[in-house]
Amino acid sequence: FYRTAASPPSSNFLLLGPSGAGKTAFTTLLEAKSSPASKKAHSTHTSQTSTLISVSLPPTVPTASNRYRSVNDPSLKDASKNPIRYHLRDTPGHGKLRVSQGISELQAMSTSNDAKTKLRGVIFMVDTAALVDEETLRDTATYLHDVLLILQKRALGKGKSSTKRVAEISVLVAANKQDLFTALPPGSVREKLETEIDRIRKSKTKGLMDASMDSAGPDAEEDEILGDDDGQGVFTFKLLQEVGVKVEVVGGAVKGDQQEEFGSGVRRWEEWVGMCL
Ligand code: GTP
Ligand code: MG
């Protein structure tokens, strides 16, 4: 169980995605960057449990709240002494552990009203060199579909019962391993995932798919389809924006962080985090 001594309202992010995507490698890198003193010897291997880490955002990364401030603003100069911190929860991506860990963390955190556990954003990491494999693509898209459906239900569900809009939870699809020459560029990753999710959604509409996520009552059927078009058109992440779930696909590489040629390492993911804060 995790506790911080100084705890202003914390900003929590959940790291999801299939096994081998690089989640733990990313977590380890952020941890090392946040506290260079503690150089732990790390070897990544398949995770079996979730871990929560506290990360500091590099002072040069803008946040949504300081973006329009003047450079002379003293609070910006303080940033390097007193960096903005956030929490990241790494989860195991293995298919057998998803429901008990990643998915249930998502369900708990996305519905939490407690400021300490409340979710700001989801980082869904994918191995962009592995997506050419049909099986991997299907597995990845299925996981992402289930994640997005939970967020859609949350966005729609509460909107009905109260006039207050629920706080937005954005999704970053972190297109990792851009350093590999076999990696698909982020644009094709987006296309492949959209096409595959469309397929999943269509077969779900037809009721052909095993409704493993379906704990639904009698009148929940409409909520079961991703997107606000009843599964009629072609699925795009843009469709989800209409229901209040923003999805971005951004390339990067945990290996070769700081190297421009690899999509600037993890910098653009940190910038995405900053925009959620
Ligand atoms: P699970 O814990 O099983 O869910 O996997 P994970 O997502 O935590 O994957 P992990 O971080 O263990 O990384 C899997 C492998 O990918 C490791 O060998 C990493 O070193 C490697 N890896 C991670 N990021 C990159 C990257 O940007 N480029 C390359 N080439 N390899 C990477
Ligand atoms: Mg791991």
PDB file of C-alpha atoms and ligand atoms in Angstrom:
ATOM      1  CA  PHE A   1       0.000   0.000   0.000  1.00  0.00           C
ATOM      2  CA  TYR A   2       1.297   3.395  -1.031  1.00  0.00           C
ATOM      3  CA  ARG A   3       1.441   6.606   0.966  1.00  0.00           C
ATOM      4  CA  THR A   4       3.083   9.983   0.457  1.00  0.00           C
ATOM      5  CA  ALA A   5       4.190  12.246   3.259  1.00  0.00           C
ATOM      6  CA  ALA A   6       3.380  15.538   1.568  1.00  0.00           C
ATOM      7  CA  SER A   7       0.177  14.952  -0.267  1.00  0.00           C
ATOM      8  CA  PRO A   8      -1.568  17.726  -2.123  1.00  0.00           C
ATOM      9  CA  PRO A   9      -4.431  16.409  -4.270  1.00  0.00           C
ATOM     10  CA  SER A  10      -2.615  13.875  -6.371  1.00  0.00           C
ATOM     11  CA  SER A  11      -2.920  13.365 -10.086  1.00  0.00           C
ATOM     12  CA  ASN A  12      -3.229   9.755 -11.042  1.00  0.00           C
ATOM     13  CA  PHE A  13      -2.545   8.090 -14.343  1.00  0.00           C
ATOM     14  CA  LEU A  14      -3.132   4.478 -15.218  1.00  0.00           C
ATOM     15  CA  LEU A  15      -0.768   2.592 -17.506  1.00  0.00           C
ATOM     16  CA  LEU A  16      -2.467  -0.153 -19.496  1.00  0.00           C
ATOM     17  CA  GLY A  17      -1.691  -2.184 -22.594  1.00  0.00           C
ATOM     18  CA  PRO A  18      -0.755  -5.697 -23.656  1.00  0.00           C
ATOM     19  CA  SER A  19       2.184  -7.678 -22.355  1.00  0.00           C
ATOM     20  CA  GLY A  20       5.558  -6.675 -23.736  1.00  0.00           C
ATOM     21  CA  ALA A  21       4.475  -3.178 -24.815  1.00  0.00           C
ATOM     22  CA  GLY A  22       7.095  -1.551 -22.590  1.00  0.00           C
ATOM     23  CA  LYS A  23       4.986  -0.356 -19.640  1.00  0.00           C
ATOM     24  CA  THR A  24       7.418  -1.387 -16.948  1.00  0.00           C
ATOM     25  CA  ALA A  25      10.365  -0.107 -18.981  1.00  0.00           C
ATOM     26  CA  PHE A  26       8.575   3.258 -19.210  1.00  0.00           C
ATOM     27  CA  THR A  27       7.755   3.264 -15.499  1.00  0.00           C
ATOM     28  CA  THR A  28      11.371   2.458 -14.664  1.00  0.00           C
ATOM     29  CA  LEU A  29      12.663   5.215 -16.920  1.00  0.00           C
ATOM     30  CA  LEU A  30      10.359   7.827 -15.384  1.00  0.00           C
ATOM     31  CA  GLU A  31      11.346   6.729 -11.916  1.00  0.00           C
ATOM     32  CA  ALA A  32      15.031   7.030 -12.765  1.00  0.00           C
ATOM     33  CA  LYS A  33      14.519  10.454 -14.324  1.00  0.00           C
ATOM     34  CA  SER A  34      12.588  11.628 -11.267  1.00  0.00           C
ATOM     35  CA  SER A  35      15.180  10.585  -8.744  1.00  0.00           C
ATOM     36  CA  PRO A  36      18.568  10.185 -10.462  1.00  0.00           C
ATOM     37  CA  ALA A  37      20.132   9.383  -7.089  1.00  0.00           C
ATOM     38  CA  SER A  38      18.431   6.053  -6.709  1.00  0.00           C
ATOM     39  CA  LYS A  39      19.920   4.075  -9.536  1.00  0.00           C
ATOM     40  CA  LYS A  40      18.308   0.720  -9.017  1.00  0.00           C
ATOM     41  CA  ALA A  41      19.374  -2.169 -11.150  1.00  0.00           C
ATOM     42  CA  HIS A  42      16.363  -2.953 -13.261  1.00  0.00           C
ATOM     43  CA  SER A  43      15.547  -5.775 -15.532  1.00  0.00           C
ATOM     44  CA  THR A  44      12.129  -5.823 -17.094  1.00  0.00           C
ATOM     45  CA  HIS A  45      10.188  -9.017 -17.113  1.00  0.00           C
ATOM     46  CA  THR A  46       6.535  -9.862 -17.372  1.00  0.00           C
ATOM     47  CA  SER A  47       4.708  -8.126 -14.551  1.00  0.00           C
ATOM     48  CA  GLN A  48       2.290 -10.000 -12.358  1.00  0.00           C
ATOM     49  CA  THR A  49       1.196  -7.223 -10.069  1.00  0.00           C
ATOM     50  CA  SER A  50       0.489  -3.506 -10.327  1.00  0.00           C
ATOM     51  CA  THR A  51       2.894  -0.944  -8.968  1.00  0.00           C
ATOM     52  CA  LEU A  52       2.339   2.696  -8.162  1.00  0.00           C
ATOM     53  CA  ILE A  53       5.158   5.177  -8.623  1.00  0.00           C
ATOM     54  CA  SER A  54       5.501   8.877  -7.964  1.00  0.00           C
ATOM     55  CA  VAL A  55       6.967  10.817 -10.865  1.00  0.00           C
ATOM     56  CA  SER A  56       8.010  14.407 -11.327  1.00  0.00           C
ATOM     57  CA  LEU A  57       7.247  16.179 -14.547  1.00  0.00           C
ATOM     58  CA  PRO A  58      10.355  17.755 -16.122  1.00  0.00           C
ATOM     59  CA  PRO A  59      10.157  21.514 -15.397  1.00  0.00           C
ATOM     60  CA  THR A  60      10.407  22.313 -19.112  1.00  0.00           C
ATOM     61  CA  VAL A  61       7.201  20.414 -19.865  1.00  0.00           C
ATOM     62  CA  PRO A  62       4.248  22.796 -19.893  1.00  0.00           C
ATOM     63  CA  THR A  63       1.063  21.974 -18.025  1.00  0.00           C
ATOM     64  CA  ALA A  64      -2.466  22.968 -18.931  1.00  0.00           C
ATOM     65  CA  SER A  65      -2.528  25.375 -16.001  1.00  0.00           C
ATOM     66  CA  ASN A  66       0.803  27.146 -16.595  1.00  0.00           C
ATOM     67  CA  ARG A  67       0.730  27.210 -20.358  1.00  0.00           C
ATOM     68  CA  TYR A  68      -0.549  30.749 -20.726  1.00  0.00           C
ATOM     69  CA  ARG A  69       1.485  32.260 -17.911  1.00  0.00           C
ATOM     70  CA  SER A  70       4.217  34.757 -18.572  1.00  0.00           C
ATOM     71  CA  VAL A  71       7.792  33.460 -18.499  1.00  0.00           C
ATOM     72  CA  ASN A  72       8.409  35.957 -15.719  1.00  0.00           C
ATOM     73  CA  ASP A  73       5.862  34.324 -13.504  1.00  0.00           C
ATOM     74  CA  PRO A  74       7.748  33.359 -10.333  1.00  0.00           C
ATOM     75  CA  SER A  75       5.774  30.151  -9.978  1.00  0.00           C
ATOM     76  CA  LEU A  76       7.358  28.957 -13.213  1.00  0.00           C
ATOM     77  CA  LYS A  77      10.854  29.651 -11.929  1.00  0.00           C
ATOM     78  CA  ASP A  78       9.981  27.603  -8.875  1.00  0.00           C
ATOM     79  CA  ALA A  79       9.163  24.678 -11.089  1.00  0.00           C
ATOM     80  CA  SER A  80      12.679  23.327 -11.201  1.00  0.00           C
ATOM     81  CA  LYS A  81      12.996  23.458  -7.419  1.00  0.00           C
ATOM     82  CA  ASN A  82       9.516  22.234  -6.789  1.00  0.00           C
ATOM     83  CA  PRO A  83       8.484  20.091  -9.721  1.00  0.00           C
ATOM     84  CA  ILE A  84       4.938  19.011 -10.381  1.00  0.00           C
ATOM     85  CA  ARG A  85       4.420  15.427  -9.361  1.00  0.00           C
ATOM     86  CA  TYR A  86       1.978  12.806 -10.469  1.00  0.00           C
ATOM     87  CA  HIS A  87       1.325   9.153  -9.853  1.00  0.00           C
ATOM     88  CA  LEU A  88       1.513   6.416 -12.403  1.00  0.00           C
ATOM     89  CA  ARG A  89       0.181   2.915 -11.915  1.00  0.00           C
ATOM     90  CA  ASP A  90       1.860   0.206 -13.969  1.00  0.00           C
ATOM     91  CA  THR A  91      -0.307  -2.859 -14.549  1.00  0.00           C
ATOM     92  CA  PRO A  92       0.445  -6.324 -15.912  1.00  0.00           C
ATOM     93  CA  GLY A  93      -0.674  -6.753 -19.515  1.00  0.00           C
ATOM     94  CA  HIS A  94      -0.952 -10.515 -19.653  1.00  0.00           C
ATOM     95  CA  GLY A  95      -4.380 -11.566 -20.903  1.00  0.00           C
ATOM     96  CA  LYS A  96      -5.140 -13.603 -17.799  1.00  0.00           C
ATOM     97  CA  LEU A  97      -4.401 -10.713 -15.455  1.00  0.00           C
ATOM     98  CA  ARG A  98      -6.227  -7.918 -17.255  1.00  0.00           C
ATOM     99  CA  VAL A  99      -9.666  -8.314 -15.764  1.00  0.00           C
ATOM    100  CA  SER A 100      -8.401  -8.742 -12.226  1.00  0.00           C
ATOM    101  CA  GLN A 101      -5.863  -5.909 -12.473  1.00  0.00           C
ATOM    102  CA  GLY A 102      -5.846  -3.324 -15.305  1.00  0.00           C
ATOM    103  CA  ILE A 103      -9.573  -3.385 -15.966  1.00  0.00           C
ATOM    104  CA  SER A 104     -10.584  -3.431 -12.323  1.00  0.00           C
ATOM    105  CA  GLU A 105      -8.122  -0.638 -11.487  1.00  0.00           C
ATOM    106  CA  LEU A 106      -9.669   1.339 -14.314  1.00  0.00           C
ATOM    107  CA  GLN A 107     -13.162   0.700 -13.035  1.00  0.00           C
ATOM    108  CA  ALA A 108     -12.252   1.651  -9.474  1.00  0.00           C
ATOM    109  CA  MET A 109     -10.197   4.728 -10.336  1.00  0.00           C
ATOM    110  CA  SER A 110     -12.505   6.093 -13.015  1.00  0.00           C
ATOM    111  CA  THR A 111     -15.492   6.061 -10.693  1.00  0.00           C
ATOM    112  CA  SER A 112     -13.661   7.245  -7.602  1.00  0.00           C
ATOM    113  CA  ASN A 113     -14.651  10.516  -6.000  1.00  0.00           C
ATOM    114  CA  ASP A 114     -11.724  10.430  -3.643  1.00  0.00           C
ATOM    115  CA  ALA A 115      -9.171  13.038  -4.736  1.00  0.00           C
ATOM    116  CA  LYS A 116      -6.361  10.667  -3.809  1.00  0.00           C
ATOM    117  CA  THR A 117      -7.359   7.930  -6.217  1.00  0.00           C
ATOM    118  CA  LYS A 118      -9.223   9.871  -8.859  1.00  0.00           C
ATOM    119  CA  LEU A 119      -8.045   9.248 -12.398  1.00  0.00           C
ATOM    120  CA  ARG A 120      -6.729  12.001 -14.698  1.00  0.00           C
ATOM    121  CA  GLY A 121      -5.721   9.983 -17.698  1.00  0.00           C
ATOM    122  CA  VAL A 122      -5.061   6.573 -19.168  1.00  0.00           C
ATOM    123  CA  ILE A 123      -1.882   5.726 -21.038  1.00  0.00           C
ATOM    124  CA  PHE A 124      -2.467   2.709 -23.243  1.00  0.00           C
ATOM    125  CA  MET A 125       0.904   1.496 -24.479  1.00  0.00           C
ATOM    126  CA  VAL A 126       1.400  -0.553 -27.619  1.00  0.00           C
ATOM    127  CA  ASP A 127       4.408  -2.187 -29.253  1.00  0.00           C
ATOM    128  CA  THR A 128       4.314  -0.687 -32.742  1.00  0.00           C
ATOM    129  CA  ALA A 129       6.676  -3.319 -34.121  1.00  0.00           C
ATOM    130  CA  ALA A 130       4.376  -6.128 -32.999  1.00  0.00           C
ATOM    131  CA  LEU A 131       1.122  -4.888 -34.526  1.00  0.00           C
ATOM    132  CA  VAL A 132       1.830  -6.373 -37.959  1.00  0.00           C
ATOM    133  CA  ASP A 133       1.020  -9.694 -36.374  1.00  0.00           C
ATOM    134  CA  GLU A 134      -2.736 -10.324 -36.727  1.00  0.00           C
ATOM    135  CA  GLU A 135      -3.044 -12.065 -33.400  1.00  0.00           C
ATOM    136  CA  THR A 136      -1.256  -9.258 -31.538  1.00  0.00           C
ATOM    137  CA  LEU A 137      -3.334  -6.636 -33.300  1.00  0.00           C
ATOM    138  CA  ARG A 138      -6.568  -8.388 -32.364  1.00  0.00           C
ATOM    139  CA  ASP A 139      -5.489  -8.844 -28.771  1.00  0.00           C
ATOM    140  CA  THR A 140      -4.356  -5.227 -28.454  1.00  0.00           C
ATOM    141  CA  ALA A 141      -7.495  -3.821 -30.073  1.00  0.00           C
ATOM    142  CA  THR A 142      -9.737  -5.985 -27.887  1.00  0.00           C
ATOM    143  CA  TYR A 143      -8.083  -4.695 -24.744  1.00  0.00           C
ATOM    144  CA  LEU A 144      -8.278  -1.087 -25.955  1.00  0.00           C
ATOM    145  CA  HIS A 145     -11.909  -1.563 -26.963  1.00  0.00           C
ATOM    146  CA  ASP A 146     -12.804  -2.784 -23.469  1.00  0.00           C
ATOM    147  CA  VAL A 147     -10.973   0.132 -21.875  1.00  0.00           C
ATOM    148  CA  LEU A 148     -12.683   2.706 -24.096  1.00  0.00           C
ATOM    149  CA  LEU A 149     -16.081   1.145 -23.488  1.00  0.00           C
ATOM    150  CA  ILE A 150     -15.662   1.544 -19.734  1.00  0.00           C
ATOM    151  CA  LEU A 151     -14.744   5.201 -20.192  1.00  0.00           C
ATOM    152  CA  GLN A 152     -17.642   5.751 -22.579  1.00  0.00           C
ATOM    153  CA  LYS A 153     -20.111   4.234 -20.123  1.00  0.00           C
ATOM    154  CA  ARG A 154     -18.736   6.449 -17.401  1.00  0.00           C
ATOM    155  CA  ALA A 155     -18.988   9.562 -19.581  1.00  0.00           C
ATOM    156  CA  LEU A 156     -22.544   8.782 -20.695  1.00  0.00           C
ATOM    157  CA  GLY A 157     -23.896   7.229 -17.524  1.00  0.00           C
ATOM    158  CA  LYS A 158     -23.334  10.082 -15.149  1.00  0.00           C
ATOM    159  CA  GLY A 159     -24.371  12.681 -17.690  1.00  0.00           C
ATOM    160  CA  LYS A 160     -27.878  11.258 -17.599  1.00  0.00           C
ATOM    161  CA  SER A 161     -28.419  11.258 -13.883  1.00  0.00           C
ATOM    162  CA  SER A 162     -26.973  14.657 -13.074  1.00  0.00           C
ATOM    163  CA  THR A 163     -26.439  17.930 -14.873  1.00  0.00           C
ATOM    164  CA  LYS A 164     -22.846  18.095 -13.738  1.00  0.00           C
ATOM    165  CA  ARG A 165     -20.435  16.717 -16.328  1.00  0.00           C
ATOM    166  CA  VAL A 166     -17.971  14.150 -15.103  1.00  0.00           C
ATOM    167  CA  ALA A 167     -14.332  15.200 -15.135  1.00  0.00           C
ATOM    168  CA  GLU A 168     -12.744  14.222 -18.411  1.00  0.00           C
ATOM    169  CA  ILE A 169     -10.437  11.233 -18.583  1.00  0.00           C
ATOM    170  CA  SER A 170      -8.262  11.412 -21.681  1.00  0.00           C
ATOM    171  CA  VAL A 171      -6.578   8.461 -23.305  1.00  0.00           C
ATOM    172  CA  LEU A 172      -3.081   8.444 -24.744  1.00  0.00           C
ATOM    173  CA  VAL A 173      -2.249   5.594 -27.060  1.00  0.00           C
ATOM    174  CA  ALA A 174       1.525   5.572 -26.582  1.00  0.00           C
ATOM    175  CA  ALA A 175       2.907   4.118 -29.805  1.00  0.00           C
ATOM    176  CA  ASN A 176       6.110   2.731 -28.310  1.00  0.00           C
ATOM    177  CA  LYS A 177       9.289   1.263 -29.820  1.00  0.00           C
ATOM    178  CA  GLN A 178       9.606   3.790 -32.624  1.00  0.00           C
ATOM    179  CA  ASP A 179      13.339   3.100 -32.484  1.00  0.00           C
ATOM    180  CA  LEU A 180      12.848  -0.276 -34.178  1.00  0.00           C
ATOM    181  CA  PHE A 181      13.047  -0.175 -37.948  1.00  0.00           C
ATOM    182  CA  THR A 182      10.090  -2.556 -38.173  1.00  0.00           C
ATOM    183  CA  ALA A 183       7.908  -0.163 -36.143  1.00  0.00           C
ATOM    184  CA  LEU A 184       4.715   1.135 -37.720  1.00  0.00           C
ATOM    185  CA  PRO A 185       4.429   4.930 -37.682  1.00  0.00           C
ATOM    186  CA  PRO A 186       1.787   6.346 -35.288  1.00  0.00           C
ATOM    187  CA  GLY A 187      -0.563   7.162 -38.177  1.00  0.00           C
ATOM    188  CA  SER A 188      -0.807   3.543 -39.274  1.00  0.00           C
ATOM    189  CA  VAL A 189      -1.058   2.390 -35.677  1.00  0.00           C
ATOM    190  CA  ARG A 190      -4.112   4.579 -35.335  1.00  0.00           C
ATOM    191  CA  GLU A 191      -5.616   3.248 -38.569  1.00  0.00           C
ATOM    192  CA  LYS A 192      -4.963  -0.377 -37.711  1.00  0.00           C
ATOM    193  CA  LEU A 193      -6.463  -0.025 -34.256  1.00  0.00           C
ATOM    194  CA  GLU A 194      -9.505   1.833 -35.546  1.00  0.00           C
ATOM    195  CA  THR A 195     -10.145  -0.771 -38.224  1.00  0.00           C
ATOM    196  CA  GLU A 196      -9.756  -3.633 -35.794  1.00  0.00           C
ATOM    197  CA  ILE A 197     -11.943  -1.983 -33.156  1.00  0.00           C
ATOM    198  CA  ASP A 198     -14.536  -1.424 -35.854  1.00  0.00           C
ATOM    199  CA  ARG A 199     -14.511  -5.141 -36.564  1.00  0.00           C
ATOM    200  CA  ILE A 200     -14.879  -5.973 -32.881  1.00  0.00           C
ATOM    201  CA  ARG A 201     -17.699  -3.501 -32.519  1.00  0.00           C
ATOM    202  CA  LYS A 202     -19.522  -4.793 -35.591  1.00  0.00           C
ATOM    203  CA  SER A 203     -19.431  -8.380 -34.462  1.00  0.00           C
ATOM    204  CA  LYS A 204     -20.573  -7.235 -31.050  1.00  0.00           C
ATOM    205  CA  THR A 205     -23.475  -5.380 -32.612  1.00  0.00           C
ATOM    206  CA  LYS A 206     -24.489  -8.546 -34.336  1.00  0.00           C
ATOM    207  CA  GLY A 207     -24.296 -10.350 -31.089  1.00  0.00           C
ATOM    208  CA  LEU A 208     -21.734 -12.756 -32.432  1.00  0.00           C
ATOM    209  CA  MET A 209     -19.136 -11.941 -29.880  1.00  0.00           C
ATOM    210  CA  ASP A 210     -18.868 -13.566 -26.546  1.00  0.00           C
ATOM    211  CA  ALA A 211     -19.989 -10.837 -24.187  1.00  0.00           C
ATOM    212  CA  SER A 212     -17.245 -11.354 -21.634  1.00  0.00           C
ATOM    213  CA  MET A 213     -17.430  -7.777 -20.432  1.00  0.00           C
ATOM    214  CA  ASP A 214     -21.164  -7.944 -20.176  1.00  0.00           C
ATOM    215  CA  SER A 215     -22.436  -7.707 -16.646  1.00  0.00           C
ATOM    216  CA  ALA A 216     -25.322  -5.684 -17.980  1.00  0.00           C
ATOM    217  CA  GLY A 217     -28.888  -5.413 -16.860  1.00  0.00           C
ATOM    218  CA  PRO A 218     -31.817  -5.596 -19.287  1.00  0.00           C
ATOM    219  CA  ASP A 219     -31.718  -2.001 -20.497  1.00  0.00           C
ATOM    220  CA  ALA A 220     -27.999  -1.553 -20.913  1.00  0.00           C
ATOM    221  CA  GLU A 221     -27.694  -2.704 -24.489  1.00  0.00           C
ATOM    222  CA  GLU A 222     -27.179   0.673 -26.117  1.00  0.00           C
ATOM    223  CA  ASP A 223     -24.272   1.402 -23.829  1.00  0.00           C
ATOM    224  CA  GLU A 224     -22.573  -1.736 -24.969  1.00  0.00           C
ATOM    225  CA  ILE A 225     -21.544  -0.383 -28.349  1.00  0.00           C
ATOM    226  CA  LEU A 226     -18.539   1.856 -28.656  1.00  0.00           C
ATOM    227  CA  GLY A 227     -19.163   5.174 -30.398  1.00  0.00           C
ATOM    228  CA  ASP A 228     -22.352   7.159 -30.683  1.00  0.00           C
ATOM    229  CA  ASP A 229     -23.497   5.866 -34.070  1.00  0.00           C
ATOM    230  CA  ASP A 230     -24.985   2.544 -32.913  1.00  0.00           C
ATOM    231  CA  GLY A 231     -22.175   0.755 -34.659  1.00  0.00           C
ATOM    232  CA  GLN A 232     -23.479   1.761 -38.074  1.00  0.00           C
ATOM    233  CA  GLY A 233     -20.613   3.744 -39.576  1.00  0.00           C
ATOM    234  CA  VAL A 234     -16.889   3.176 -39.525  1.00  0.00           C
ATOM    235  CA  PHE A 235     -15.262   3.465 -36.143  1.00  0.00           C
ATOM    236  CA  THR A 236     -12.769   6.259 -35.530  1.00  0.00           C
ATOM    237  CA  PHE A 237     -11.358   7.617 -32.284  1.00  0.00           C
ATOM    238  CA  LYS A 238     -12.979  10.917 -33.268  1.00  0.00           C
ATOM    239  CA  LEU A 239     -16.388   9.295 -32.768  1.00  0.00           C
ATOM    240  CA  LEU A 240     -15.549   8.939 -29.112  1.00  0.00           C
ATOM    241  CA  GLN A 241     -14.882  12.600 -28.704  1.00  0.00           C
ATOM    242  CA  GLU A 242     -18.617  13.147 -29.228  1.00  0.00           C
ATOM    243  CA  VAL A 243     -19.317  11.076 -26.145  1.00  0.00           C
ATOM    244  CA  GLY A 244     -16.598  12.826 -24.155  1.00  0.00           C
ATOM    245  CA  VAL A 245     -13.640  10.471 -24.424  1.00  0.00           C
ATOM    246  CA  LYS A 246     -10.602  12.038 -26.043  1.00  0.00           C
ATOM    247  CA  VAL A 247      -8.084   9.651 -27.611  1.00  0.00           C
ATOM    248  CA  GLU A 248      -4.691  10.632 -29.000  1.00  0.00           C
ATOM    249  CA  VAL A 249      -2.090   8.426 -30.675  1.00  0.00           C
ATOM    250  CA  VAL A 250       1.457   9.643 -30.117  1.00  0.00           C
ATOM    251  CA  GLY A 251       4.693   7.930 -31.109  1.00  0.00           C
ATOM    252  CA  GLY A 252       7.750   7.536 -28.918  1.00  0.00           C
ATOM    253  CA  ALA A 253      10.370   5.181 -27.609  1.00  0.00           C
ATOM    254  CA  VAL A 254      11.357   4.230 -24.099  1.00  0.00           C
ATOM    255  CA  LYS A 255      14.692   3.089 -25.498  1.00  0.00           C
ATOM    256  CA  GLY A 256      16.497   6.062 -26.913  1.00  0.00           C
ATOM    257  CA  ASP A 257      14.757   8.654 -24.772  1.00  0.00           C
ATOM    258  CA  GLN A 258      16.143  12.142 -25.508  1.00  0.00           C
ATOM    259  CA  GLN A 259      16.944  11.099 -29.064  1.00  0.00           C
ATOM    260  CA  GLU A 260      15.093  13.228 -31.578  1.00  0.00           C
ATOM    261  CA  GLU A 261      15.036  10.608 -34.294  1.00  0.00           C
ATOM    262  CA  PHE A 262      12.936   8.240 -32.219  1.00  0.00           C
ATOM    263  CA  GLY A 263       9.972  10.501 -31.830  1.00  0.00           C
ATOM    264  CA  SER A 264      11.800  12.370 -29.054  1.00  0.00           C
ATOM    265  CA  GLY A 265      11.785   9.420 -26.694  1.00  0.00           C
ATOM    266  CA  VAL A 266       9.077   9.817 -24.088  1.00  0.00           C
ATOM    267  CA  ARG A 267       8.979  13.616 -24.221  1.00  0.00           C
ATOM    268  CA  ARG A 268       5.723  13.867 -26.135  1.00  0.00           C
ATOM    269  CA  TRP A 269       4.021  11.524 -23.698  1.00  0.00           C
ATOM    270  CA  GLU A 270       5.203  13.719 -20.844  1.00  0.00           C
ATOM    271  CA  GLU A 271       3.769  16.686 -22.703  1.00  0.00           C
ATOM    272  CA  TRP A 272       0.451  14.860 -22.922  1.00  0.00           C
ATOM    273  CA  VAL A 273       0.581  14.241 -19.167  1.00  0.00           C
ATOM    274  CA  GLY A 274       1.315  17.946 -18.662  1.00  0.00           C
ATOM    275  CA  MET A 275      -1.780  18.898 -20.626  1.00  0.00           C
ATOM    276  CA  CYS A 276      -3.906  16.771 -18.283  1.00  0.00           C
ATOM    277  CA  LEU A 277      -2.581  18.609 -15.208  1.00  0.00           C
TER     278      LEU A 277
HETATM  279  P1  GTP B   1       3.961  -6.840 -19.048  1.00  0.00           P
HETATM  280  O1  GTP B   1       4.559  -6.537 -17.725  1.00  0.00           O
HETATM  281  O2  GTP B   1       4.045  -8.293 -19.391  1.00  0.00           O
HETATM  282  O3  GTP B   1       2.578  -6.328 -19.213  1.00  0.00           O
HETATM  283  O4  GTP B   1       4.872  -6.097 -20.176  1.00  0.00           O
HETATM  284  P2  GTP B   1       5.387  -4.581 -20.161  1.00  0.00           P
HETATM  285  O5  GTP B   1       4.449  -3.757 -20.971  1.00  0.00           O
HETATM  286  O6  GTP B   1       5.652  -4.129 -18.790  1.00  0.00           O
HETATM  287  O7  GTP B   1       6.742  -4.696 -20.999  1.00  0.00           O
HETATM  288  P3  GTP B   1       8.228  -4.410 -20.494  1.00  0.00           P
HETATM  289  O8  GTP B   1       8.369  -3.031 -19.983  1.00  0.00           O
HETATM  290  O9  GTP B   1       8.636  -5.510 -19.610  1.00  0.00           O
HETATM  291  O10 GTP B   1       9.039  -4.456 -21.886  1.00  0.00           O
HETATM  292  C1  GTP B   1       9.061  -5.584 -22.716  1.00  0.00           C
HETATM  293  C2  GTP B   1      10.326  -5.529 -23.560  1.00  0.00           C
HETATM  294  O11 GTP B   1      10.299  -4.431 -24.470  1.00  0.00           O
HETATM  295  C3  GTP B   1      11.593  -5.343 -22.730  1.00  0.00           C
HETATM  296  O12 GTP B   1      12.582  -6.203 -23.229  1.00  0.00           O
HETATM  297  C4  GTP B   1      11.965  -3.895 -22.962  1.00  0.00           C
HETATM  298  O13 GTP B   1      13.327  -3.659 -22.823  1.00  0.00           O
HETATM  299  C5  GTP B   1      11.501  -3.689 -24.388  1.00  0.00           C
HETATM  300  N1  GTP B   1      11.215  -2.263 -24.714  1.00  0.00           N
HETATM  301  C6  GTP B   1      10.484  -1.388 -23.995  1.00  0.00           C
HETATM  302  N2  GTP B   1      10.442  -0.180 -24.601  1.00  0.00           N
HETATM  303  C7  GTP B   1      11.153  -0.295 -25.737  1.00  0.00           C
HETATM  304  C8  GTP B   1      11.478   0.622 -26.794  1.00  0.00           C
HETATM  305  O14 GTP B   1      11.096   1.796 -26.833  1.00  0.00           O
HETATM  306  N3  GTP B   1      12.233   0.123 -27.818  1.00  0.00           N
HETATM  307  C9  GTP B   1      12.693  -1.167 -27.836  1.00  0.00           C
HETATM  308  N4  GTP B   1      13.421  -1.535 -28.871  1.00  0.00           N
HETATM  309  N5  GTP B   1      12.403  -2.034 -26.856  1.00  0.00           N
HETATM  310  C10 GTP B   1      11.657  -1.624 -25.813  1.00  0.00           C
HETATM  311 MG    MG B   2       5.379  -4.929 -16.946  1.00  0.00          MG
END
